[in-house]
Amino acid sequence: VGAHKLNQSKDPLLFAIAPHSNQFIDPMLIIKTFERPIGFLCAAKSMRYKGWSLADIVAYFARVLEAVPVERPQDLAKEGSGRIRIIQTASNIITVQGVDNTTNFSQEAKVGGQVLLASGPNKGAVARIKTIVG
């Protein structure tokens, strides 16, 4: 495309540079390349660090650059109690069912919330909760 063409434009631009492993280099390249005002988004979780670890330094620079914090569902996830099993029907409806009496969906989850599977063959899968029975 050519950065010179993007710098000439007066229209707002939105670049999505994610997910990536160059989270330290990309912002520097963007700042150096563009002559127009630039804003960044940053995971809100990353901006909450305050100390001297690498994560804390990233948070410091995100705040200095006035990055807009974005809450991500995976950062707000909490581990539920008990064990579950997943039942998938022919109509592609997935049911998450408690295996023992230590599972407490009615207190720990709510309709409209999400379930994130942290292990097993469907690790990383996310589903919206439609109903809670029991």
PDB file of C-alpha atoms in Angstrom:
ATOM      1  CA  VAL A   1       0.000   0.000   0.000  1.00  0.00           C
ATOM      2  CA  GLY A   2       2.748   2.450   0.915  1.00  0.00           C
ATOM      3  CA  ALA A   3       2.859   4.433   4.148  1.00  0.00           C
ATOM      4  CA  HIS A   4       3.128   7.699   2.203  1.00  0.00           C
ATOM      5  CA  LYS A   5      -0.400   7.153   0.821  1.00  0.00           C
ATOM      6  CA  LEU A   6      -1.786   6.447   4.289  1.00  0.00           C
ATOM      7  CA  ASN A   7      -0.111   9.555   5.697  1.00  0.00           C
ATOM      8  CA  GLN A   8      -1.763  11.709   3.001  1.00  0.00           C
ATOM      9  CA  SER A   9      -5.244  10.537   3.914  1.00  0.00           C
ATOM     10  CA  LYS A  10      -7.240  12.716   6.293  1.00  0.00           C
ATOM     11  CA  ASP A  11      -9.731   9.903   6.940  1.00  0.00           C
ATOM     12  CA  PRO A  12      -9.552   7.930  10.193  1.00  0.00           C
ATOM     13  CA  LEU A  13      -7.745   4.615   9.820  1.00  0.00           C
ATOM     14  CA  LEU A  14      -8.005   1.432  11.840  1.00  0.00           C
ATOM     15  CA  PHE A  15      -5.243  -1.157  11.697  1.00  0.00           C
ATOM     16  CA  ALA A  16      -5.601  -4.535  13.354  1.00  0.00           C
ATOM     17  CA  ILE A  17      -2.126  -5.840  14.082  1.00  0.00           C
ATOM     18  CA  ALA A  18      -2.921  -8.922  16.151  1.00  0.00           C
ATOM     19  CA  PRO A  19      -2.465 -11.570  17.300  1.00  0.00           C
ATOM     20  CA  HIS A  20       1.285 -11.415  17.045  1.00  0.00           C
ATOM     21  CA  SER A  21       4.507 -12.139  18.871  1.00  0.00           C
ATOM     22  CA  ASN A  22       6.140  -8.786  18.110  1.00  0.00           C
ATOM     23  CA  GLN A  23       4.110  -6.783  20.603  1.00  0.00           C
ATOM     24  CA  PHE A  24       7.146  -4.643  21.468  1.00  0.00           C
ATOM     25  CA  ILE A  25       8.393  -3.942  17.949  1.00  0.00           C
ATOM     26  CA  ASP A  26       5.117  -3.338  16.090  1.00  0.00           C
ATOM     27  CA  PRO A  27       4.086  -0.182  18.005  1.00  0.00           C
ATOM     28  CA  MET A  28       7.540   1.349  17.472  1.00  0.00           C
ATOM     29  CA  LEU A  29       7.373   0.672  13.736  1.00  0.00           C
ATOM     30  CA  ILE A  30       3.876   2.142  13.488  1.00  0.00           C
ATOM     31  CA  ILE A  31       4.856   5.274  15.450  1.00  0.00           C
ATOM     32  CA  LYS A  32       7.957   5.765  13.287  1.00  0.00           C
ATOM     33  CA  THR A  33       6.138   5.137   9.998  1.00  0.00           C
ATOM     34  CA  PHE A  34       3.083   7.325  10.417  1.00  0.00           C
ATOM     35  CA  GLU A  35       3.075  11.090  10.720  1.00  0.00           C
ATOM     36  CA  ARG A  36      -0.512  11.263  11.938  1.00  0.00           C
ATOM     37  CA  PRO A  37      -1.895  10.846  15.459  1.00  0.00           C
ATOM     38  CA  ILE A  38      -1.944   7.211  16.515  1.00  0.00           C
ATOM     39  CA  GLY A  39      -3.852   5.388  19.228  1.00  0.00           C
ATOM     40  CA  PHE A  40      -3.437   1.835  20.471  1.00  0.00           C
ATOM     41  CA  LEU A  41      -5.663  -0.792  22.067  1.00  0.00           C
ATOM     42  CA  CYS A  42      -4.251  -2.958  24.820  1.00  0.00           C
ATOM     43  CA  ALA A  43      -5.652  -5.823  26.877  1.00  0.00           C
ATOM     44  CA  ALA A  44      -6.918  -4.224  30.092  1.00  0.00           C
ATOM     45  CA  LYS A  45      -5.310  -7.068  32.041  1.00  0.00           C
ATOM     46  CA  SER A  46      -1.922  -6.053  30.639  1.00  0.00           C
ATOM     47  CA  MET A  47      -2.431  -2.448  31.729  1.00  0.00           C
ATOM     48  CA  ARG A  48      -3.105  -3.385  35.367  1.00  0.00           C
ATOM     49  CA  TYR A  49       0.481  -4.491  36.064  1.00  0.00           C
ATOM     50  CA  LYS A  50       2.555  -2.128  38.228  1.00  0.00           C
ATOM     51  CA  GLY A  51       6.068  -3.193  39.147  1.00  0.00           C
ATOM     52  CA  TRP A  52       9.306  -4.125  37.399  1.00  0.00           C
ATOM     53  CA  SER A  53       8.654  -7.364  35.529  1.00  0.00           C
ATOM     54  CA  LEU A  54       8.502  -7.459  31.726  1.00  0.00           C
ATOM     55  CA  ALA A  55       4.687  -7.364  31.921  1.00  0.00           C
ATOM     56  CA  ASP A  56       4.924  -4.289  34.170  1.00  0.00           C
ATOM     57  CA  ILE A  57       7.152  -2.502  31.662  1.00  0.00           C
ATOM     58  CA  VAL A  58       4.689  -3.274  28.845  1.00  0.00           C
ATOM     59  CA  ALA A  59       1.895  -1.863  31.026  1.00  0.00           C
ATOM     60  CA  TYR A  60       3.941   1.281  31.706  1.00  0.00           C
ATOM     61  CA  PHE A  61       4.475   1.965  28.005  1.00  0.00           C
ATOM     62  CA  ALA A  62       0.822   1.208  27.204  1.00  0.00           C
ATOM     63  CA  ARG A  63      -0.194   3.861  29.757  1.00  0.00           C
ATOM     64  CA  VAL A  64       2.395   6.347  28.440  1.00  0.00           C
ATOM     65  CA  LEU A  65       1.023   5.849  24.917  1.00  0.00           C
ATOM     66  CA  GLU A  66      -2.507   6.359  26.309  1.00  0.00           C
ATOM     67  CA  ALA A  67      -3.608   2.993  24.964  1.00  0.00           C
ATOM     68  CA  VAL A  68      -7.304   2.241  25.300  1.00  0.00           C
ATOM     69  CA  PRO A  69      -7.803  -0.731  27.639  1.00  0.00           C
ATOM     70  CA  VAL A  70      -9.989  -3.527  26.250  1.00  0.00           C
ATOM     71  CA  GLU A  71     -11.465  -6.174  28.541  1.00  0.00           C
ATOM     72  CA  ARG A  72     -11.194  -9.624  26.983  1.00  0.00           C
ATOM     73  CA  PRO A  73     -13.526 -12.443  28.047  1.00  0.00           C
ATOM     74  CA  GLN A  74     -10.617 -14.815  28.651  1.00  0.00           C
ATOM     75  CA  ASP A  75      -9.095 -12.358  31.135  1.00  0.00           C
ATOM     76  CA  LEU A  76     -12.310 -12.270  33.160  1.00  0.00           C
ATOM     77  CA  ALA A  77     -12.770 -16.050  33.219  1.00  0.00           C
ATOM     78  CA  LYS A  78     -13.016 -17.716  36.614  1.00  0.00           C
ATOM     79  CA  GLU A  79     -12.595 -21.394  37.280  1.00  0.00           C
ATOM     80  CA  GLY A  80     -15.841 -23.076  38.272  1.00  0.00           C
ATOM     81  CA  SER A  81     -16.105 -25.780  40.891  1.00  0.00           C
ATOM     82  CA  GLY A  82     -16.595 -29.471  40.219  1.00  0.00           C
ATOM     83  CA  ARG A  83     -16.116 -31.534  37.089  1.00  0.00           C
ATOM     84  CA  ILE A  84     -18.091 -31.473  33.844  1.00  0.00           C
ATOM     85  CA  ARG A  85     -18.722 -33.610  30.817  1.00  0.00           C
ATOM     86  CA  ILE A  86     -19.707 -32.392  27.378  1.00  0.00           C
ATOM     87  CA  ILE A  87     -22.562 -33.980  25.458  1.00  0.00           C
ATOM     88  CA  GLN A  88     -22.977 -33.023  21.798  1.00  0.00           C
ATOM     89  CA  THR A  89     -26.213 -33.972  20.067  1.00  0.00           C
ATOM     90  CA  ALA A  90     -26.822 -34.617  16.377  1.00  0.00           C
ATOM     91  CA  SER A  91     -28.381 -31.150  16.039  1.00  0.00           C
ATOM     92  CA  ASN A  92     -25.026 -29.603  17.088  1.00  0.00           C
ATOM     93  CA  ILE A  93     -26.334 -28.502  20.477  1.00  0.00           C
ATOM     94  CA  ILE A  94     -23.722 -28.853  23.173  1.00  0.00           C
ATOM     95  CA  THR A  95     -24.751 -29.609  26.744  1.00  0.00           C
ATOM     96  CA  VAL A  96     -22.322 -29.132  29.620  1.00  0.00           C
ATOM     97  CA  GLN A  97     -23.324 -31.394  32.482  1.00  0.00           C
ATOM     98  CA  GLY A  98     -21.969 -31.572  36.022  1.00  0.00           C
ATOM     99  CA  VAL A  99     -20.362 -34.937  36.839  1.00  0.00           C
ATOM    100  CA  ASP A 100     -20.719 -34.782  40.622  1.00  0.00           C
ATOM    101  CA  ASN A 101     -22.512 -32.755  43.287  1.00  0.00           C
ATOM    102  CA  THR A 102     -19.623 -30.281  43.639  1.00  0.00           C
ATOM    103  CA  THR A 103     -20.554 -28.595  40.336  1.00  0.00           C
ATOM    104  CA  ASN A 104     -22.540 -25.436  41.030  1.00  0.00           C
ATOM    105  CA  PHE A 105     -23.614 -23.848  37.739  1.00  0.00           C
ATOM    106  CA  SER A 106     -26.687 -22.130  39.196  1.00  0.00           C
ATOM    107  CA  GLN A 107     -24.492 -20.061  41.544  1.00  0.00           C
ATOM    108  CA  GLU A 108     -21.350 -19.633  39.429  1.00  0.00           C
ATOM    109  CA  ALA A 109     -22.790 -19.016  35.966  1.00  0.00           C
ATOM    110  CA  LYS A 110     -25.554 -16.935  34.463  1.00  0.00           C
ATOM    111  CA  VAL A 111     -27.603 -17.013  31.280  1.00  0.00           C
ATOM    112  CA  GLY A 112     -25.858 -14.926  28.625  1.00  0.00           C
ATOM    113  CA  GLY A 113     -22.449 -15.628  30.154  1.00  0.00           C
ATOM    114  CA  GLN A 114     -19.845 -17.825  28.564  1.00  0.00           C
ATOM    115  CA  VAL A 115     -18.146 -21.122  29.299  1.00  0.00           C
ATOM    116  CA  LEU A 116     -14.465 -21.447  28.367  1.00  0.00           C
ATOM    117  CA  LEU A 117     -13.063 -24.968  28.331  1.00  0.00           C
ATOM    118  CA  ALA A 118      -9.595 -24.963  29.878  1.00  0.00           C
ATOM    119  CA  SER A 119      -8.631 -28.561  29.131  1.00  0.00           C
ATOM    120  CA  GLY A 120      -9.603 -31.661  27.188  1.00  0.00           C
ATOM    121  CA  PRO A 121     -10.066 -32.198  23.453  1.00  0.00           C
ATOM    122  CA  ASN A 122     -12.134 -28.982  23.147  1.00  0.00           C
ATOM    123  CA  LYS A 123      -9.610 -26.822  25.047  1.00  0.00           C
ATOM    124  CA  GLY A 124     -10.107 -23.145  24.237  1.00  0.00           C
ATOM    125  CA  ALA A 125     -13.696 -23.594  23.037  1.00  0.00           C
ATOM    126  CA  VAL A 126     -16.100 -20.884  24.171  1.00  0.00           C
ATOM    127  CA  ALA A 127     -19.896 -21.180  24.280  1.00  0.00           C
ATOM    128  CA  ARG A 128     -22.631 -18.792  25.350  1.00  0.00           C
ATOM    129  CA  ILE A 129     -24.924 -20.060  28.127  1.00  0.00           C
ATOM    130  CA  LYS A 130     -28.529 -20.291  26.927  1.00  0.00           C
ATOM    131  CA  THR A 131     -30.129 -22.026  29.913  1.00  0.00           C
ATOM    132  CA  ILE A 132     -29.165 -23.364  33.310  1.00  0.00           C
ATOM    133  CA  VAL A 133     -31.118 -26.334  34.631  1.00  0.00           C
ATOM    134  CA  GLY A 134     -30.987 -27.428  38.254  1.00  0.00           C
TER     135      GLY A 134
END
